[in-house]
């Protein structure tokens, strides 16, 4: 089985920098890649802040934090990923964007390199078909915040080999995560169940059944959820929720997967949740 020692991460946003963080913390060499230096600078600052928080909480020593930071290199070009054993794509949740990245990586990387996508809903089989290494393409769906959340959905595409699955499953364990094997279907398990819940909660607000605060209180106090579905939607990003619902609608069919019109209007207005300062709730910037 392949021992993964060097990992590339494409996309330095919230998920990408979180994945780079946990890989470096586990002693892996990491190359974090994005298209603008500003994105990379913000990612490195976020990683340093989160490592400092772990030191303050006694989860890491200062030396371990310094060693993790030293493991991370950044690059504005994917050519720097050429000697990686595994590359994890963590770009925006749009097939066209991911497909272009995978085609480019397929040309750049060594034939034996495994390609993983952090997609939360898009077919692994469809992404793998953009490459000449479908047997080495797999889904590795981390959860936000990556340094804290244990779960990783490890998703097999139709052609994913057992060799690839075993290597990625072992890596997830090394990262301190709990890998769960999932087969390829729109939304996998997590978002196939979660997103229709969020969508229906938005309908309840749109139709005047209850306020966002009341909907969330029902789930926190009545179902023991740590946060209500609309608070969670703001945390995820309402644009991401709409994108995932559209993937579910295309992949599974049926009107129940169409995104709630209120969600679509809020995204059109730029009300994306926490990251924009306004969603179902308002947030200080």
mmCIF file of C-alpha atoms in Angstrom:
data_model
loop_
_atom_site.group_PDB
_atom_site.id
_atom_site.type_symbol
_atom_site.label_atom_id
_atom_site.label_comp_id
_atom_site.label_asym_id
_atom_site.label_seq_id
_atom_site.Cartn_x
_atom_site.Cartn_y
_atom_site.Cartn_z
ATOM 1 C CA UNK A 1 0.000 0.000 0.000
ATOM 2 C CA UNK A 2 1.221 3.493 -0.870
ATOM 3 C CA UNK A 3 2.612 5.414 2.099
ATOM 4 C CA UNK A 4 1.603 9.019 1.573
ATOM 5 C CA UNK A 5 4.337 11.436 2.639
ATOM 6 C CA UNK A 6 3.773 14.552 0.543
ATOM 7 C CA UNK A 7 0.323 16.075 -0.029
ATOM 8 C CA UNK A 8 -0.785 18.844 -2.358
ATOM 9 C CA UNK A 9 -3.887 20.898 -1.630
ATOM 10 C CA UNK A 10 -5.523 22.914 -4.411
ATOM 11 C CA UNK A 11 -7.610 25.765 -3.009
ATOM 12 C CA UNK A 12 -6.585 27.791 0.044
ATOM 13 C CA UNK A 13 -10.051 28.695 1.322
ATOM 14 C CA UNK A 14 -11.599 27.529 4.578
ATOM 15 C CA UNK A 15 -11.585 23.850 3.645
ATOM 16 C CA UNK A 16 -8.235 23.896 1.852
ATOM 17 C CA UNK A 17 -6.337 25.588 4.655
ATOM 18 C CA UNK A 18 -8.001 23.258 7.156
ATOM 19 C CA UNK A 19 -6.882 20.214 5.175
ATOM 20 C CA UNK A 20 -3.345 21.615 4.907
ATOM 21 C CA UNK A 21 -3.389 22.223 8.674
ATOM 22 C CA UNK A 22 -4.293 18.649 9.629
ATOM 23 C CA UNK A 23 -1.862 17.146 7.110
ATOM 24 C CA UNK A 24 1.042 19.244 8.406
ATOM 25 C CA UNK A 25 0.038 18.548 11.996
ATOM 26 C CA UNK A 26 0.295 14.827 11.208
ATOM 27 C CA UNK A 27 3.868 15.282 9.959
ATOM 28 C CA UNK A 28 3.225 15.311 6.213
ATOM 29 C CA UNK A 29 4.913 17.716 3.827
ATOM 30 C CA UNK A 30 2.251 19.975 2.297
ATOM 31 C CA UNK A 31 2.124 22.203 -0.775
ATOM 32 C CA UNK A 32 -0.853 24.567 -0.662
ATOM 33 C CA UNK A 33 -1.755 25.992 -4.062
ATOM 34 C CA UNK A 34 -4.072 28.824 -5.148
ATOM 35 C CA UNK A 35 -4.317 31.412 -7.913
ATOM 36 C CA UNK A 36 -3.661 34.586 -5.884
ATOM 37 C CA UNK A 37 -0.963 35.361 -3.320
ATOM 38 C CA UNK A 38 -3.531 37.093 -1.125
ATOM 39 C CA UNK A 39 -5.494 33.840 -0.810
ATOM 40 C CA UNK A 40 -2.356 31.989 0.235
ATOM 41 C CA UNK A 41 -1.349 34.689 2.738
ATOM 42 C CA UNK A 42 -4.784 34.569 4.381
ATOM 43 C CA UNK A 43 -4.631 30.769 4.486
ATOM 44 C CA UNK A 44 -1.224 30.725 6.187
ATOM 45 C CA UNK A 45 -2.438 33.316 8.708
ATOM 46 C CA UNK A 46 -5.509 31.195 9.451
ATOM 47 C CA UNK A 47 -3.402 28.069 9.922
ATOM 48 C CA UNK A 48 -1.031 29.888 12.278
ATOM 49 C CA UNK A 49 -3.963 31.258 14.278
ATOM 50 C CA UNK A 50 -5.584 27.828 14.563
ATOM 51 C CA UNK A 51 -2.330 26.157 15.563
ATOM 52 C CA UNK A 52 -1.825 28.824 18.251
ATOM 53 C CA UNK A 53 -5.319 28.077 19.528
ATOM 54 C CA UNK A 54 -4.445 24.380 19.792
ATOM 55 C CA UNK A 55 -1.296 25.254 21.734
ATOM 56 C CA UNK A 56 -3.308 27.469 24.103
ATOM 57 C CA UNK A 57 -5.730 24.589 24.708
ATOM 58 C CA UNK A 58 -2.887 22.158 25.410
ATOM 59 C CA UNK A 59 -3.584 20.020 22.344
ATOM 60 C CA UNK A 60 -0.160 20.773 20.839
ATOM 61 C CA UNK A 61 3.165 21.946 22.189
ATOM 62 C CA UNK A 62 4.753 25.110 20.815
ATOM 63 C CA UNK A 63 7.424 22.924 19.196
ATOM 64 C CA UNK A 64 4.796 20.773 17.474
ATOM 65 C CA UNK A 65 3.103 23.913 16.195
ATOM 66 C CA UNK A 66 6.369 25.242 14.804
ATOM 67 C CA UNK A 67 7.116 21.891 13.160
ATOM 68 C CA UNK A 68 3.680 21.844 11.527
ATOM 69 C CA UNK A 69 4.097 25.395 10.166
ATOM 70 C CA UNK A 70 7.486 24.451 8.725
ATOM 71 C CA UNK A 71 5.873 21.572 6.810
ATOM 72 C CA UNK A 72 3.705 23.896 4.685
ATOM 73 C CA UNK A 73 4.917 25.454 1.434
ATOM 74 C CA UNK A 74 2.733 27.583 -0.851
ATOM 75 C CA UNK A 75 2.614 27.996 -4.605
ATOM 76 C CA UNK A 76 0.747 29.955 -7.253
ATOM 77 C CA UNK A 77 1.184 27.152 -9.792
ATOM 78 C CA UNK A 78 0.083 23.538 -9.749
ATOM 79 C CA UNK A 79 3.412 22.577 -11.323
ATOM 80 C CA UNK A 80 4.793 22.645 -7.760
ATOM 81 C CA UNK A 81 2.643 19.594 -6.975
ATOM 82 C CA UNK A 82 4.508 17.312 -9.369
ATOM 83 C CA UNK A 83 6.224 15.205 -6.701
ATOM 84 C CA UNK A 84 3.199 14.772 -4.399
ATOM 85 C CA UNK A 85 1.890 11.315 -3.521
ATOM 86 C CA UNK A 86 -1.664 12.641 -3.133
ATOM 87 C CA UNK A 87 -3.328 15.867 -4.243
ATOM 88 C CA UNK A 88 -6.603 16.977 -2.649
ATOM 89 C CA UNK A 89 -8.733 19.460 -4.588
ATOM 90 C CA UNK A 90 -10.694 21.855 -2.375
ATOM 91 C CA UNK A 91 -12.014 24.367 -4.892
ATOM 92 C CA UNK A 92 -15.514 25.777 -5.235
ATOM 93 C CA UNK A 93 -18.435 23.336 -5.465
ATOM 94 C CA UNK A 94 -18.910 23.607 -9.232
ATOM 95 C CA UNK A 95 -18.247 20.733 -11.609
ATOM 96 C CA UNK A 96 -16.760 22.873 -14.385
ATOM 97 C CA UNK A 97 -14.145 24.299 -12.008
ATOM 98 C CA UNK A 98 -13.230 20.914 -10.574
ATOM 99 C CA UNK A 99 -13.124 19.286 -14.006
ATOM 100 C CA UNK A 100 -10.601 21.825 -15.288
ATOM 101 C CA UNK A 101 -8.416 21.370 -12.207
ATOM 102 C CA UNK A 102 -8.470 17.588 -12.545
ATOM 103 C CA UNK A 103 -7.572 17.715 -16.239
ATOM 104 C CA UNK A 104 -4.614 19.975 -15.449
ATOM 105 C CA UNK A 105 -3.470 17.847 -12.520
ATOM 106 C CA UNK A 106 -3.718 14.685 -14.588
ATOM 107 C CA UNK A 107 -1.196 16.155 -17.034
ATOM 108 C CA UNK A 108 1.150 17.506 -14.340
ATOM 109 C CA UNK A 109 1.307 14.687 -11.808
ATOM 110 C CA UNK A 110 3.192 11.405 -11.831
ATOM 111 C CA UNK A 111 1.106 8.446 -13.062
ATOM 112 C CA UNK A 112 0.976 6.921 -9.589
ATOM 113 C CA UNK A 113 -0.276 10.011 -7.779
ATOM 114 C CA UNK A 114 -3.731 9.736 -6.213
ATOM 115 C CA UNK A 115 -6.213 12.527 -6.901
ATOM 116 C CA UNK A 116 -8.853 13.264 -4.255
ATOM 117 C CA UNK A 117 -11.669 15.783 -4.271
ATOM 118 C CA UNK A 118 -13.201 17.388 -1.212
ATOM 119 C CA UNK A 119 -16.506 17.768 -3.051
ATOM 120 C CA UNK A 120 -19.532 17.569 -0.788
ATOM 121 C CA UNK A 121 -21.972 16.396 -3.451
ATOM 122 C CA UNK A 122 -20.595 16.018 -7.006
ATOM 123 C CA UNK A 123 -20.163 12.556 -8.550
ATOM 124 C CA UNK A 124 -16.662 11.136 -8.101
ATOM 125 C CA UNK A 125 -17.194 8.994 -11.187
ATOM 126 C CA UNK A 126 -17.974 12.078 -13.280
ATOM 127 C CA UNK A 127 -14.889 13.919 -12.016
ATOM 128 C CA UNK A 128 -12.686 10.848 -12.539
ATOM 129 C CA UNK A 129 -13.816 10.623 -16.167
ATOM 130 C CA UNK A 130 -11.990 13.907 -16.813
ATOM 131 C CA UNK A 131 -8.678 12.106 -16.195
ATOM 132 C CA UNK A 132 -6.680 9.163 -17.507
ATOM 133 C CA UNK A 133 -6.353 7.711 -13.982
ATOM 134 C CA UNK A 134 -9.939 7.023 -12.907
ATOM 135 C CA UNK A 135 -8.780 4.124 -10.722
ATOM 136 C CA UNK A 136 -6.727 6.626 -8.671
ATOM 137 C CA UNK A 137 -9.486 9.214 -8.190
ATOM 138 C CA UNK A 138 -11.480 9.257 -4.957
ATOM 139 C CA UNK A 139 -13.652 11.488 -2.813
ATOM 140 C CA UNK A 140 -12.308 12.705 0.521
ATOM 141 C CA UNK A 141 -15.076 14.847 2.007
ATOM 142 C CA UNK A 142 -13.827 16.667 5.110
ATOM 143 C CA UNK A 143 -16.134 18.662 7.376
ATOM 144 C CA UNK A 144 -15.801 22.229 8.590
ATOM 145 C CA UNK A 145 -13.887 23.149 10.721
ATOM 146 C CA UNK A 146 -11.448 20.542 9.443
ATOM 147 C CA UNK A 147 -9.032 20.609 12.430
ATOM 148 C CA UNK A 148 -11.947 19.842 14.784
ATOM 149 C CA UNK A 149 -14.443 17.628 12.953
ATOM 150 C CA UNK A 150 -13.613 13.911 12.987
ATOM 151 C CA UNK A 151 -15.621 12.624 10.060
ATOM 152 C CA UNK A 152 -14.263 12.096 6.557
ATOM 153 C CA UNK A 153 -16.559 10.539 3.966
ATOM 154 C CA UNK A 154 -14.299 8.433 1.712
ATOM 155 C CA UNK A 155 -16.204 8.005 -1.540
ATOM 156 C CA UNK A 156 -15.450 5.414 -4.188
ATOM 157 C CA UNK A 157 -16.090 6.297 -7.810
ATOM 158 C CA UNK A 158 -17.159 3.529 -10.154
ATOM 159 C CA UNK A 159 -13.525 2.885 -11.159
ATOM 160 C CA UNK A 160 -11.758 3.657 -7.855
ATOM 161 C CA UNK A 161 -9.352 0.825 -7.017
ATOM 162 C CA UNK A 162 -9.093 -0.911 -3.658
ATOM 163 C CA UNK A 163 -5.442 0.202 -3.593
ATOM 164 C CA UNK A 164 -6.526 3.849 -3.782
ATOM 165 C CA UNK A 165 -9.267 3.413 -1.204
ATOM 166 C CA UNK A 166 -6.946 1.668 1.276
ATOM 167 C CA UNK A 167 -4.258 4.360 0.943
ATOM 168 C CA UNK A 168 -6.726 7.208 1.502
ATOM 169 C CA UNK A 169 -8.502 5.446 4.361
ATOM 170 C CA UNK A 170 -5.133 4.907 6.093
ATOM 171 C CA UNK A 171 -4.255 8.563 5.571
ATOM 172 C CA UNK A 172 -7.533 9.693 7.141
ATOM 173 C CA UNK A 173 -6.754 7.609 10.217
ATOM 174 C CA UNK A 174 -3.240 9.090 10.370
ATOM 175 C CA UNK A 175 -4.822 12.557 10.319
ATOM 176 C CA UNK A 176 -6.828 11.622 13.406
ATOM 177 C CA UNK A 177 -10.074 11.331 11.463
ATOM 178 C CA UNK A 178 -12.799 8.707 11.382
ATOM 179 C CA UNK A 179 -13.187 7.582 7.744
ATOM 180 C CA UNK A 180 -16.584 6.284 6.645
ATOM 181 C CA UNK A 181 -16.814 4.374 3.360
ATOM 182 C CA UNK A 182 -19.517 5.724 1.045
ATOM 183 C CA UNK A 183 -20.435 4.782 -2.509
ATOM 184 C CA UNK A 184 -20.856 7.375 -5.228
ATOM 185 C CA UNK A 185 -24.292 9.017 -5.314
ATOM 186 C CA UNK A 186 -25.378 12.650 -5.396
ATOM 187 C CA UNK A 187 -24.797 14.246 -1.993
ATOM 188 C CA UNK A 188 -23.257 11.005 -0.645
ATOM 189 C CA UNK A 189 -24.764 10.418 2.840
ATOM 190 C CA UNK A 190 -24.184 13.678 4.682
ATOM 191 C CA UNK A 191 -25.631 16.177 2.241
ATOM 192 C CA UNK A 192 -28.263 13.869 0.810
ATOM 193 C CA UNK A 193 -29.841 13.931 4.269
ATOM 194 C CA UNK A 194 -28.767 17.364 5.566
ATOM 195 C CA UNK A 195 -29.481 19.635 2.612
ATOM 196 C CA UNK A 196 -33.170 18.699 2.176
ATOM 197 C CA UNK A 197 -33.554 19.423 5.906
ATOM 198 C CA UNK A 198 -32.022 22.890 5.478
ATOM 199 C CA UNK A 199 -34.099 23.438 2.344
ATOM 200 C CA UNK A 200 -37.330 22.528 4.134
ATOM 201 C CA UNK A 201 -36.418 24.808 7.047
ATOM 202 C CA UNK A 202 -36.026 27.656 4.539
ATOM 203 C CA UNK A 203 -39.470 26.836 3.119
ATOM 204 C CA UNK A 204 -40.920 27.052 6.643
ATOM 205 C CA UNK A 205 -39.553 30.602 6.927
ATOM 206 C CA UNK A 206 -40.611 31.580 3.402
ATOM 207 C CA UNK A 207 -44.159 30.325 3.956
ATOM 208 C CA UNK A 208 -44.485 32.126 7.290
ATOM 209 C CA UNK A 209 -44.714 28.966 9.387
ATOM 210 C CA UNK A 210 -42.126 30.371 11.812
ATOM 211 C CA UNK A 211 -39.194 32.744 12.041
ATOM 212 C CA UNK A 212 -35.654 31.505 11.470
ATOM 213 C CA UNK A 213 -35.035 31.822 15.210
ATOM 214 C CA UNK A 214 -38.098 29.711 16.008
ATOM 215 C CA UNK A 215 -37.208 27.009 13.463
ATOM 216 C CA UNK A 216 -33.717 26.718 14.905
ATOM 217 C CA UNK A 217 -34.992 26.651 18.490
ATOM 218 C CA UNK A 218 -37.218 23.680 17.654
ATOM 219 C CA UNK A 219 -34.207 21.675 16.509
ATOM 220 C CA UNK A 220 -31.883 22.752 19.330
ATOM 221 C CA UNK A 221 -34.380 22.200 22.144
ATOM 222 C CA UNK A 222 -36.545 19.457 20.649
ATOM 223 C CA UNK A 223 -34.047 17.351 18.684
ATOM 224 C CA UNK A 224 -30.852 18.094 20.671
ATOM 225 C CA UNK A 225 -29.061 19.481 17.612
ATOM 226 C CA UNK A 226 -26.021 21.600 18.586
ATOM 227 C CA UNK A 227 -27.287 24.323 16.243
ATOM 228 C CA UNK A 228 -30.433 24.802 14.201
ATOM 229 C CA UNK A 229 -30.531 24.067 10.451
ATOM 230 C CA UNK A 230 -30.623 27.734 9.435
ATOM 231 C CA UNK A 231 -27.713 28.691 11.696
ATOM 232 C CA UNK A 232 -25.857 25.775 10.131
ATOM 233 C CA UNK A 233 -26.820 26.950 6.630
ATOM 234 C CA UNK A 234 -25.325 30.371 7.391
ATOM 235 C CA UNK A 235 -22.169 28.650 8.636
ATOM 236 C CA UNK A 236 -21.870 26.483 5.510
ATOM 237 C CA UNK A 237 -22.734 29.334 3.132
ATOM 238 C CA UNK A 238 -26.139 29.723 1.494
ATOM 239 C CA UNK A 239 -24.514 29.702 -1.951
ATOM 240 C CA UNK A 240 -22.972 26.318 -1.176
ATOM 241 C CA UNK A 241 -26.354 25.018 0.020
ATOM 242 C CA UNK A 242 -28.014 26.116 -3.229
ATOM 243 C CA UNK A 243 -25.233 24.557 -5.327
ATOM 244 C CA UNK A 244 -25.585 21.247 -3.482
ATOM 245 C CA UNK A 245 -29.379 21.237 -3.829
ATOM 246 C CA UNK A 246 -28.961 21.710 -7.583
ATOM 247 C CA UNK A 247 -26.568 18.747 -7.696
ATOM 248 C CA UNK A 248 -29.132 16.653 -5.798
ATOM 249 C CA UNK A 249 -31.909 17.778 -8.146
ATOM 250 C CA UNK A 250 -29.844 16.797 -11.195
ATOM 251 C CA UNK A 251 -28.599 13.520 -9.749
ATOM 252 C CA UNK A 252 -31.682 12.254 -7.930
ATOM 253 C CA UNK A 253 -34.579 14.059 -9.627
ATOM 254 C CA UNK A 254 -37.855 15.068 -8.060
ATOM 255 C CA UNK A 255 -39.167 18.478 -6.984
ATOM 256 C CA UNK A 256 -38.171 17.976 -3.332
ATOM 257 C CA UNK A 257 -34.550 18.627 -4.293
ATOM 258 C CA UNK A 258 -35.174 21.983 -5.987
ATOM 259 C CA UNK A 259 -33.595 24.771 -3.902
ATOM 260 C CA UNK A 260 -36.079 26.855 -1.932
ATOM 261 C CA UNK A 261 -36.835 30.130 -3.775
ATOM 262 C CA UNK A 262 -36.013 32.083 -0.614
ATOM 263 C CA UNK A 263 -32.518 30.563 -0.548
ATOM 264 C CA UNK A 264 -32.009 31.437 -4.212
ATOM 265 C CA UNK A 265 -33.144 35.051 -3.667
ATOM 266 C CA UNK A 266 -30.860 35.451 -0.659
ATOM 267 C CA UNK A 267 -27.885 34.197 -2.667
ATOM 268 C CA UNK A 268 -28.787 36.534 -5.526
ATOM 269 C CA UNK A 269 -28.812 39.400 -3.003
ATOM 270 C CA UNK A 270 -25.339 38.439 -1.742
ATOM 271 C CA UNK A 271 -26.672 37.245 1.601
ATOM 272 C CA UNK A 272 -24.457 34.184 1.858
ATOM 273 C CA UNK A 273 -24.340 33.725 5.634
ATOM 274 C CA UNK A 274 -21.412 34.269 7.966
ATOM 275 C CA UNK A 275 -18.874 34.914 5.229
ATOM 276 C CA UNK A 276 -20.848 37.875 3.842
ATOM 277 C CA UNK A 277 -22.121 39.176 7.198
ATOM 278 C CA UNK A 278 -25.760 38.401 6.487
ATOM 279 C CA UNK A 279 -27.865 35.316 5.859
ATOM 280 C CA UNK A 280 -30.760 34.159 7.998
ATOM 281 C CA UNK A 281 -28.948 36.111 10.728
ATOM 282 C CA UNK A 282 -26.590 39.091 10.703
ATOM 283 C CA UNK A 283 -22.961 38.845 11.767
ATOM 284 C CA UNK A 284 -20.401 41.513 12.740
ATOM 285 C CA UNK A 285 -17.636 41.823 10.175
#
